[in-house]
Amino acid sequence: MIELQDITKAYRVGDQDVQALRGISVRIERGESVAIMGTSGSGKSTLLSILGCLDRPSAGRYVLAGREVQGLGGDDAALVRNRDIGFVFQSFHLMPRLRAWENVAYPLIFRGVPAGERRDRALAALARVGMSNRADHHPNQLSGGQRQRVAIARALVGEPAILLADEPTGNLDSSTGEEILTLFDGLHEQGATVVMVTHELDVAQRCRRMVRLMDGRVTADEVLS
């Protein structure tokens, strides 16, 4: 599903090159649940951007669902993001003027999916995360946990190869965060490939495997259960 071979990333800061990633090699199989864990400055945010095709590595090889993506141009990278990656962000990123089902359906517009099918698929995705009864609500009418469920439904609606979650419980209280993690557990049990980026050990331990980063390198890669 995901293969990273000797991925490096350097940024130019003033007159110096800053090495954010220093030879990352990781393989993630279809159906795995993997946490990428590290403190601030470990490189996990840079790795997240590369995994999500939001940034390109300075060197190395990245294969996603059988396709090499490290050298794709902007339009092709956007197509991969839309078709192969479902994003779940800490701050939800819902559009306030759209109802829940419209937020979920929005990515399908760029695939040319007809309006009726977009609505049907959005409602099915909302049902999958237990939000059928809130389909016509706007984000400001939803709790934080409900908004995150809508965001997860939006990530799922395109049937992506990978569900990429960036600190998905970071803006939630502990009880609501537990509900969201339980939902991720269920999605993984249904066959979803989940990669969760976090700095919290208890969140990482909900996954079946944990990859630890420090100073741009993998320091541990362990199966948890």
PDB file of C-alpha atoms in Angstrom:
ATOM      1  CA  MET A   1       0.000   0.000   0.000  1.00  0.00           C
ATOM      2  CA  ILE A   2       2.705   2.500   1.065  1.00  0.00           C
ATOM      3  CA  GLU A   3       6.412   2.111   0.441  1.00  0.00           C
ATOM      4  CA  LEU A   4       8.915   4.770   1.446  1.00  0.00           C
ATOM      5  CA  GLN A   5      12.540   4.173   0.501  1.00  0.00           C
ATOM      6  CA  ASP A   6      15.278   6.432   1.878  1.00  0.00           C
ATOM      7  CA  ILE A   7      13.063   9.548   1.929  1.00  0.00           C
ATOM      8  CA  THR A   8      14.880  12.775   2.740  1.00  0.00           C
ATOM      9  CA  LYS A   9      13.581  16.333   2.978  1.00  0.00           C
ATOM     10  CA  ALA A  10      15.630  19.499   3.343  1.00  0.00           C
ATOM     11  CA  TYR A  11      14.406  23.067   3.695  1.00  0.00           C
ATOM     12  CA  ARG A  12      16.377  26.209   2.996  1.00  0.00           C
ATOM     13  CA  VAL A  13      16.296  28.528   6.009  1.00  0.00           C
ATOM     14  CA  GLY A  14      18.328  31.663   5.409  1.00  0.00           C
ATOM     15  CA  ASP A  15      21.690  30.464   4.172  1.00  0.00           C
ATOM     16  CA  GLN A  16      21.407  26.998   5.711  1.00  0.00           C
ATOM     17  CA  ASP A  17      19.791  23.705   4.724  1.00  0.00           C
ATOM     18  CA  VAL A  18      17.710  22.160   7.499  1.00  0.00           C
ATOM     19  CA  GLN A  19      17.283  18.396   7.265  1.00  0.00           C
ATOM     20  CA  ALA A  20      13.728  17.518   8.326  1.00  0.00           C
ATOM     21  CA  LEU A  21      13.849  13.875   7.199  1.00  0.00           C
ATOM     22  CA  ARG A  22      17.032  11.821   7.060  1.00  0.00           C
ATOM     23  CA  GLY A  23      16.498   8.596   5.136  1.00  0.00           C
ATOM     24  CA  ILE A  24      13.025   7.335   6.124  1.00  0.00           C
ATOM     25  CA  SER A  25      12.210   3.815   4.938  1.00  0.00           C
ATOM     26  CA  VAL A  26       8.824   2.387   5.937  1.00  0.00           C
ATOM     27  CA  ARG A  27       6.437  -0.101   4.361  1.00  0.00           C
ATOM     28  CA  ILE A  28       2.726  -0.163   5.284  1.00  0.00           C
ATOM     29  CA  GLU A  29       0.515  -2.964   4.019  1.00  0.00           C
ATOM     30  CA  ARG A  30      -3.138  -2.709   3.030  1.00  0.00           C
ATOM     31  CA  GLY A  31      -5.430  -2.961   6.063  1.00  0.00           C
ATOM     32  CA  GLU A  32      -2.812  -1.968   8.643  1.00  0.00           C
ATOM     33  CA  SER A  33      -3.407   0.513  11.462  1.00  0.00           C
ATOM     34  CA  VAL A  34      -0.196   2.478  12.030  1.00  0.00           C
ATOM     35  CA  ALA A  35       0.671   5.353  14.347  1.00  0.00           C
ATOM     36  CA  ILE A  36       3.513   7.679  13.409  1.00  0.00           C
ATOM     37  CA  MET A  37       4.644   9.187  16.677  1.00  0.00           C
ATOM     38  CA  GLY A  38       7.134  11.843  17.593  1.00  0.00           C
ATOM     39  CA  THR A  39       7.616  15.047  19.511  1.00  0.00           C
ATOM     40  CA  SER A  40       7.699  18.499  17.945  1.00  0.00           C
ATOM     41  CA  GLY A  41      10.652  18.680  15.575  1.00  0.00           C
ATOM     42  CA  SER A  42      10.840  14.933  15.041  1.00  0.00           C
ATOM     43  CA  GLY A  43       9.816  15.173  11.391  1.00  0.00           C
ATOM     44  CA  LYS A  44       6.321  13.718  11.659  1.00  0.00           C
ATOM     45  CA  SER A  45       4.583  16.785  10.197  1.00  0.00           C
ATOM     46  CA  THR A  46       6.965  16.776   7.229  1.00  0.00           C
ATOM     47  CA  LEU A  47       6.395  13.063   6.753  1.00  0.00           C
ATOM     48  CA  LEU A  48       2.631  13.633   6.945  1.00  0.00           C
ATOM     49  CA  SER A  49       2.860  16.221   4.161  1.00  0.00           C
ATOM     50  CA  ILE A  50       4.798  13.810   1.966  1.00  0.00           C
ATOM     51  CA  LEU A  51       2.450  10.892   2.680  1.00  0.00           C
ATOM     52  CA  GLY A  52      -0.496  13.128   1.795  1.00  0.00           C
ATOM     53  CA  CYS A  53       1.150  14.349  -1.439  1.00  0.00           C
ATOM     54  CA  LEU A  54       1.084  17.894  -0.076  1.00  0.00           C
ATOM     55  CA  ASP A  55       4.870  18.122  -0.399  1.00  0.00           C
ATOM     56  CA  ARG A  56       7.571  16.278  -2.293  1.00  0.00           C
ATOM     57  CA  PRO A  57      10.705  14.708  -0.821  1.00  0.00           C
ATOM     58  CA  SER A  58      14.128  16.035  -1.683  1.00  0.00           C
ATOM     59  CA  ALA A  59      15.206  12.489  -2.501  1.00  0.00           C
ATOM     60  CA  GLY A  60      13.949   8.937  -2.152  1.00  0.00           C
ATOM     61  CA  ARG A  61      11.102   6.842  -3.502  1.00  0.00           C
ATOM     62  CA  TYR A  62       7.425   6.941  -2.498  1.00  0.00           C
ATOM     63  CA  VAL A  63       4.980   4.361  -3.871  1.00  0.00           C
ATOM     64  CA  LEU A  64       1.268   4.661  -2.987  1.00  0.00           C
ATOM     65  CA  ALA A  65      -1.175   1.964  -4.074  1.00  0.00           C
ATOM     66  CA  GLY A  66       1.270   0.776  -6.725  1.00  0.00           C
ATOM     67  CA  ARG A  67       2.053   4.219  -8.165  1.00  0.00           C
ATOM     68  CA  GLU A  68       5.245   6.224  -7.771  1.00  0.00           C
ATOM     69  CA  VAL A  69       4.197   9.665  -6.558  1.00  0.00           C
ATOM     70  CA  GLN A  70       7.353  11.434  -5.371  1.00  0.00           C
ATOM     71  CA  GLY A  71       7.849  13.302  -8.642  1.00  0.00           C
ATOM     72  CA  LEU A  72       4.265  14.165  -9.566  1.00  0.00           C
ATOM     73  CA  GLY A  73       3.393  17.707 -10.618  1.00  0.00           C
ATOM     74  CA  GLY A  74       0.739  19.778  -8.911  1.00  0.00           C
ATOM     75  CA  ASP A  75      -2.286  18.597 -10.913  1.00  0.00           C
ATOM     76  CA  ASP A  76      -1.340  14.928 -10.772  1.00  0.00           C
ATOM     77  CA  ALA A  77      -0.599  15.150  -7.036  1.00  0.00           C
ATOM     78  CA  ALA A  78      -4.004  16.769  -6.480  1.00  0.00           C
ATOM     79  CA  LEU A  79      -5.636  13.901  -8.370  1.00  0.00           C
ATOM     80  CA  VAL A  80      -3.874  11.346  -6.145  1.00  0.00           C
ATOM     81  CA  ARG A  81      -4.984  13.249  -3.025  1.00  0.00           C
ATOM     82  CA  ASN A  82      -8.575  13.290  -4.229  1.00  0.00           C
ATOM     83  CA  ARG A  83      -8.754   9.643  -5.272  1.00  0.00           C
ATOM     84  CA  ASP A  84      -6.378   7.734  -3.004  1.00  0.00           C
ATOM     85  CA  ILE A  85      -6.137   9.635   0.293  1.00  0.00           C
ATOM     86  CA  GLY A  86      -8.792  10.462   2.863  1.00  0.00           C
ATOM     87  CA  PHE A  87      -7.666  13.238   5.211  1.00  0.00           C
ATOM     88  CA  VAL A  88      -8.863  13.762   8.795  1.00  0.00           C
ATOM     89  CA  PHE A  89      -7.500  16.906  10.450  1.00  0.00           C
ATOM     90  CA  GLN A  90      -7.325  18.093  14.037  1.00  0.00           C
ATOM     91  CA  SER A  91      -9.384  21.205  13.217  1.00  0.00           C
ATOM     92  CA  PHE A  92     -12.017  19.427  11.069  1.00  0.00           C
ATOM     93  CA  HIS A  93     -11.856  21.897   8.108  1.00  0.00           C
ATOM     94  CA  LEU A  94     -15.590  21.820   7.466  1.00  0.00           C
ATOM     95  CA  MET A  95     -17.188  24.559   5.358  1.00  0.00           C
ATOM     96  CA  PRO A  96     -19.566  26.483   7.635  1.00  0.00           C
ATOM     97  CA  ARG A  97     -22.171  27.321   4.985  1.00  0.00           C
ATOM     98  CA  LEU A  98     -22.624  23.728   3.889  1.00  0.00           C
ATOM     99  CA  ARG A  99     -24.753  21.147   5.636  1.00  0.00           C
ATOM    100  CA  ALA A 100     -23.097  17.988   6.931  1.00  0.00           C
ATOM    101  CA  TRP A 101     -23.985  15.883   3.909  1.00  0.00           C
ATOM    102  CA  GLU A 102     -22.847  18.662   1.563  1.00  0.00           C
ATOM    103  CA  ASN A 103     -19.482  18.824   3.315  1.00  0.00           C
ATOM    104  CA  VAL A 104     -19.115  15.076   2.914  1.00  0.00           C
ATOM    105  CA  ALA A 105     -20.159  15.163  -0.737  1.00  0.00           C
ATOM    106  CA  TYR A 106     -17.887  18.072  -1.671  1.00  0.00           C
ATOM    107  CA  PRO A 107     -14.771  16.075  -2.710  1.00  0.00           C
ATOM    108  CA  LEU A 108     -16.884  14.075  -5.165  1.00  0.00           C
ATOM    109  CA  ILE A 109     -17.567  17.226  -7.201  1.00  0.00           C
ATOM    110  CA  PHE A 110     -13.957  17.141  -8.411  1.00  0.00           C
ATOM    111  CA  ARG A 111     -14.430  13.570  -9.606  1.00  0.00           C
ATOM    112  CA  GLY A 112     -17.388  14.537 -11.743  1.00  0.00           C
ATOM    113  CA  VAL A 113     -19.832  12.420  -9.721  1.00  0.00           C
ATOM    114  CA  PRO A 114     -23.455  13.385 -10.548  1.00  0.00           C
ATOM    115  CA  ALA A 115     -25.358  15.349  -7.893  1.00  0.00           C
ATOM    116  CA  GLY A 116     -27.786  12.594  -6.969  1.00  0.00           C
ATOM    117  CA  GLU A 117     -25.036  10.040  -6.547  1.00  0.00           C
ATOM    118  CA  ARG A 118     -22.992  12.520  -4.495  1.00  0.00           C
ATOM    119  CA  ARG A 119     -25.850  12.897  -2.029  1.00  0.00           C
ATOM    120  CA  ASP A 120     -26.466   9.137  -1.815  1.00  0.00           C
ATOM    121  CA  ARG A 121     -22.798   8.406  -1.183  1.00  0.00           C
ATOM    122  CA  ALA A 122     -22.523  11.200   1.382  1.00  0.00           C
ATOM    123  CA  LEU A 123     -25.540   9.902   3.306  1.00  0.00           C
ATOM    124  CA  ALA A 124     -24.098   6.381   3.253  1.00  0.00           C
ATOM    125  CA  ALA A 125     -20.771   7.673   4.602  1.00  0.00           C
ATOM    126  CA  LEU A 126     -22.549   9.610   7.366  1.00  0.00           C
ATOM    127  CA  ALA A 127     -24.467   6.464   8.307  1.00  0.00           C
ATOM    128  CA  ARG A 128     -21.160   4.629   8.563  1.00  0.00           C
ATOM    129  CA  VAL A 129     -20.000   7.044  11.285  1.00  0.00           C
ATOM    130  CA  GLY A 130     -23.340   7.247  13.097  1.00  0.00           C
ATOM    131  CA  MET A 131     -24.347  10.692  11.838  1.00  0.00           C
ATOM    132  CA  SER A 132     -27.426  10.007   9.729  1.00  0.00           C
ATOM    133  CA  ASN A 133     -29.616  12.068  12.059  1.00  0.00           C
ATOM    134  CA  ARG A 134     -27.390  15.130  11.615  1.00  0.00           C
ATOM    135  CA  ALA A 135     -27.090  15.100   7.820  1.00  0.00           C
ATOM    136  CA  ASP A 136     -28.936  18.406   7.367  1.00  0.00           C
ATOM    137  CA  HIS A 137     -27.168  20.247  10.197  1.00  0.00           C
ATOM    138  CA  HIS A 138     -24.535  22.924   9.634  1.00  0.00           C
ATOM    139  CA  PRO A 139     -21.157  22.656  11.447  1.00  0.00           C
ATOM    140  CA  ASN A 140     -22.104  25.324  14.016  1.00  0.00           C
ATOM    141  CA  GLN A 141     -25.021  23.112  15.048  1.00  0.00           C
ATOM    142  CA  LEU A 142     -22.724  20.182  15.829  1.00  0.00           C
ATOM    143  CA  SER A 143     -20.487  19.326  18.769  1.00  0.00           C
ATOM    144  CA  GLY A 144     -16.755  18.877  18.291  1.00  0.00           C
ATOM    145  CA  GLY A 145     -17.090  15.107  18.217  1.00  0.00           C
ATOM    146  CA  GLN A 146     -19.926  15.300  15.689  1.00  0.00           C
ATOM    147  CA  ARG A 147     -17.898  17.600  13.464  1.00  0.00           C
ATOM    148  CA  GLN A 148     -15.010  15.155  13.570  1.00  0.00           C
ATOM    149  CA  ARG A 149     -17.378  12.334  12.588  1.00  0.00           C
ATOM    150  CA  VAL A 150     -18.526  14.400   9.615  1.00  0.00           C
ATOM    151  CA  ALA A 151     -14.876  14.994   8.704  1.00  0.00           C
ATOM    152  CA  ILE A 152     -14.224  11.251   8.873  1.00  0.00           C
ATOM    153  CA  ALA A 153     -17.250  10.586   6.664  1.00  0.00           C
ATOM    154  CA  ARG A 154     -15.874  13.108   4.158  1.00  0.00           C
ATOM    155  CA  ALA A 155     -12.546  11.251   4.198  1.00  0.00           C
ATOM    156  CA  LEU A 156     -14.307   7.939   3.577  1.00  0.00           C
ATOM    157  CA  VAL A 157     -16.765   8.994   0.894  1.00  0.00           C
ATOM    158  CA  GLY A 158     -14.299   8.559  -1.953  1.00  0.00           C
ATOM    159  CA  GLU A 159     -13.298   5.061  -0.795  1.00  0.00           C
ATOM    160  CA  PRO A 160      -9.615   6.040  -0.489  1.00  0.00           C
ATOM    161  CA  ALA A 161      -6.710   3.640  -0.404  1.00  0.00           C
ATOM    162  CA  ILE A 162      -5.531   5.182   2.866  1.00  0.00           C
ATOM    163  CA  LEU A 163      -7.114   7.137   5.705  1.00  0.00           C
ATOM    164  CA  LEU A 164      -4.552   9.683   6.937  1.00  0.00           C
ATOM    165  CA  ALA A 165      -5.369  11.236  10.323  1.00  0.00           C
ATOM    166  CA  ASP A 166      -3.442  14.218  11.715  1.00  0.00           C
ATOM    167  CA  GLU A 167      -3.889  14.495  15.506  1.00  0.00           C
ATOM    168  CA  PRO A 168      -7.597  13.603  15.075  1.00  0.00           C
ATOM    169  CA  THR A 169      -8.444  13.948  18.785  1.00  0.00           C
ATOM    170  CA  GLY A 170      -6.318  17.039  19.453  1.00  0.00           C
ATOM    171  CA  ASN A 171      -9.261  19.470  19.686  1.00  0.00           C
ATOM    172  CA  LEU A 172     -11.553  17.133  21.611  1.00  0.00           C
ATOM    173  CA  ASP A 173     -12.096  16.425  25.293  1.00  0.00           C
ATOM    174  CA  SER A 174     -10.970  13.024  26.546  1.00  0.00           C
ATOM    175  CA  SER A 175     -14.417  11.413  26.435  1.00  0.00           C
ATOM    176  CA  THR A 176     -15.157  12.600  22.899  1.00  0.00           C
ATOM    177  CA  GLY A 177     -11.633  11.698  21.829  1.00  0.00           C
ATOM    178  CA  GLU A 178     -12.232   8.156  23.062  1.00  0.00           C
ATOM    179  CA  GLU A 179     -15.384   7.967  20.925  1.00  0.00           C
ATOM    180  CA  ILE A 180     -13.430   9.026  17.832  1.00  0.00           C
ATOM    181  CA  LEU A 181     -10.652   6.514  18.523  1.00  0.00           C
ATOM    182  CA  THR A 182     -13.253   3.786  18.943  1.00  0.00           C
ATOM    183  CA  LEU A 183     -14.659   4.786  15.560  1.00  0.00           C
ATOM    184  CA  PHE A 184     -11.191   4.471  14.010  1.00  0.00           C
ATOM    185  CA  ASP A 185     -10.869   1.039  15.657  1.00  0.00           C
ATOM    186  CA  GLY A 186     -14.098   0.000  13.962  1.00  0.00           C
ATOM    187  CA  LEU A 187     -13.053   1.334  10.564  1.00  0.00           C
ATOM    188  CA  HIS A 188      -9.805  -0.598  10.799  1.00  0.00           C
ATOM    189  CA  GLU A 189     -11.699  -3.769  11.697  1.00  0.00           C
ATOM    190  CA  GLN A 190     -13.787  -3.206   8.566  1.00  0.00           C
ATOM    191  CA  GLY A 191     -10.606  -3.229   6.471  1.00  0.00           C
ATOM    192  CA  ALA A 192      -9.580   0.430   6.281  1.00  0.00           C
ATOM    193  CA  THR A 193      -5.882   1.272   6.090  1.00  0.00           C
ATOM    194  CA  VAL A 194      -5.304   3.879   8.794  1.00  0.00           C
ATOM    195  CA  VAL A 195      -2.184   5.982   9.354  1.00  0.00           C
ATOM    196  CA  MET A 196      -2.463   8.255  12.383  1.00  0.00           C
ATOM    197  CA  VAL A 197       0.080  10.988  13.136  1.00  0.00           C
ATOM    198  CA  THR A 198       0.243  11.878  16.828  1.00  0.00           C
ATOM    199  CA  HIS A 199       2.494  12.977  19.663  1.00  0.00           C
ATOM    200  CA  GLU A 200       0.341  11.246  22.304  1.00  0.00           C
ATOM    201  CA  LEU A 201       1.388   7.761  23.403  1.00  0.00           C
ATOM    202  CA  ASP A 202      -2.086   6.675  24.495  1.00  0.00           C
ATOM    203  CA  VAL A 203      -3.474   7.600  21.063  1.00  0.00           C
ATOM    204  CA  ALA A 204      -0.621   5.818  19.261  1.00  0.00           C
ATOM    205  CA  GLN A 205      -1.204   2.676  21.315  1.00  0.00           C
ATOM    206  CA  ARG A 206      -4.702   2.341  19.851  1.00  0.00           C
ATOM    207  CA  CYS A 207      -3.074   1.374  16.572  1.00  0.00           C
ATOM    208  CA  ARG A 208      -1.668  -2.079  15.839  1.00  0.00           C
ATOM    209  CA  ARG A 209       1.779  -0.743  14.968  1.00  0.00           C
ATOM    210  CA  MET A 210       3.827   2.270  16.013  1.00  0.00           C
ATOM    211  CA  VAL A 211       6.623   3.986  14.089  1.00  0.00           C
ATOM    212  CA  ARG A 212       8.634   6.418  16.222  1.00  0.00           C
ATOM    213  CA  LEU A 213      10.532   9.359  14.741  1.00  0.00           C
ATOM    214  CA  MET A 214      13.275  11.451  16.250  1.00  0.00           C
ATOM    215  CA  ASP A 215      15.378  14.082  14.485  1.00  0.00           C
ATOM    216  CA  GLY A 216      14.071  12.997  11.097  1.00  0.00           C
ATOM    217  CA  ARG A 217      14.893   9.314  11.516  1.00  0.00           C
ATOM    218  CA  VAL A 218      12.928   6.181  12.401  1.00  0.00           C
ATOM    219  CA  THR A 219      14.076   5.098  15.843  1.00  0.00           C
ATOM    220  CA  ALA A 220      11.581   2.277  16.402  1.00  0.00           C
ATOM    221  CA  ASP A 221       9.012   0.296  14.431  1.00  0.00           C
ATOM    222  CA  GLU A 222       7.053  -2.094  16.584  1.00  0.00           C
ATOM    223  CA  VAL A 223       3.925  -4.229  16.374  1.00  0.00           C
ATOM    224  CA  LEU A 224       1.635  -3.485  19.322  1.00  0.00           C
ATOM    225  CA  SER A 225      -1.018  -6.169  18.992  1.00  0.00           C
TER     226      SER A 225
END
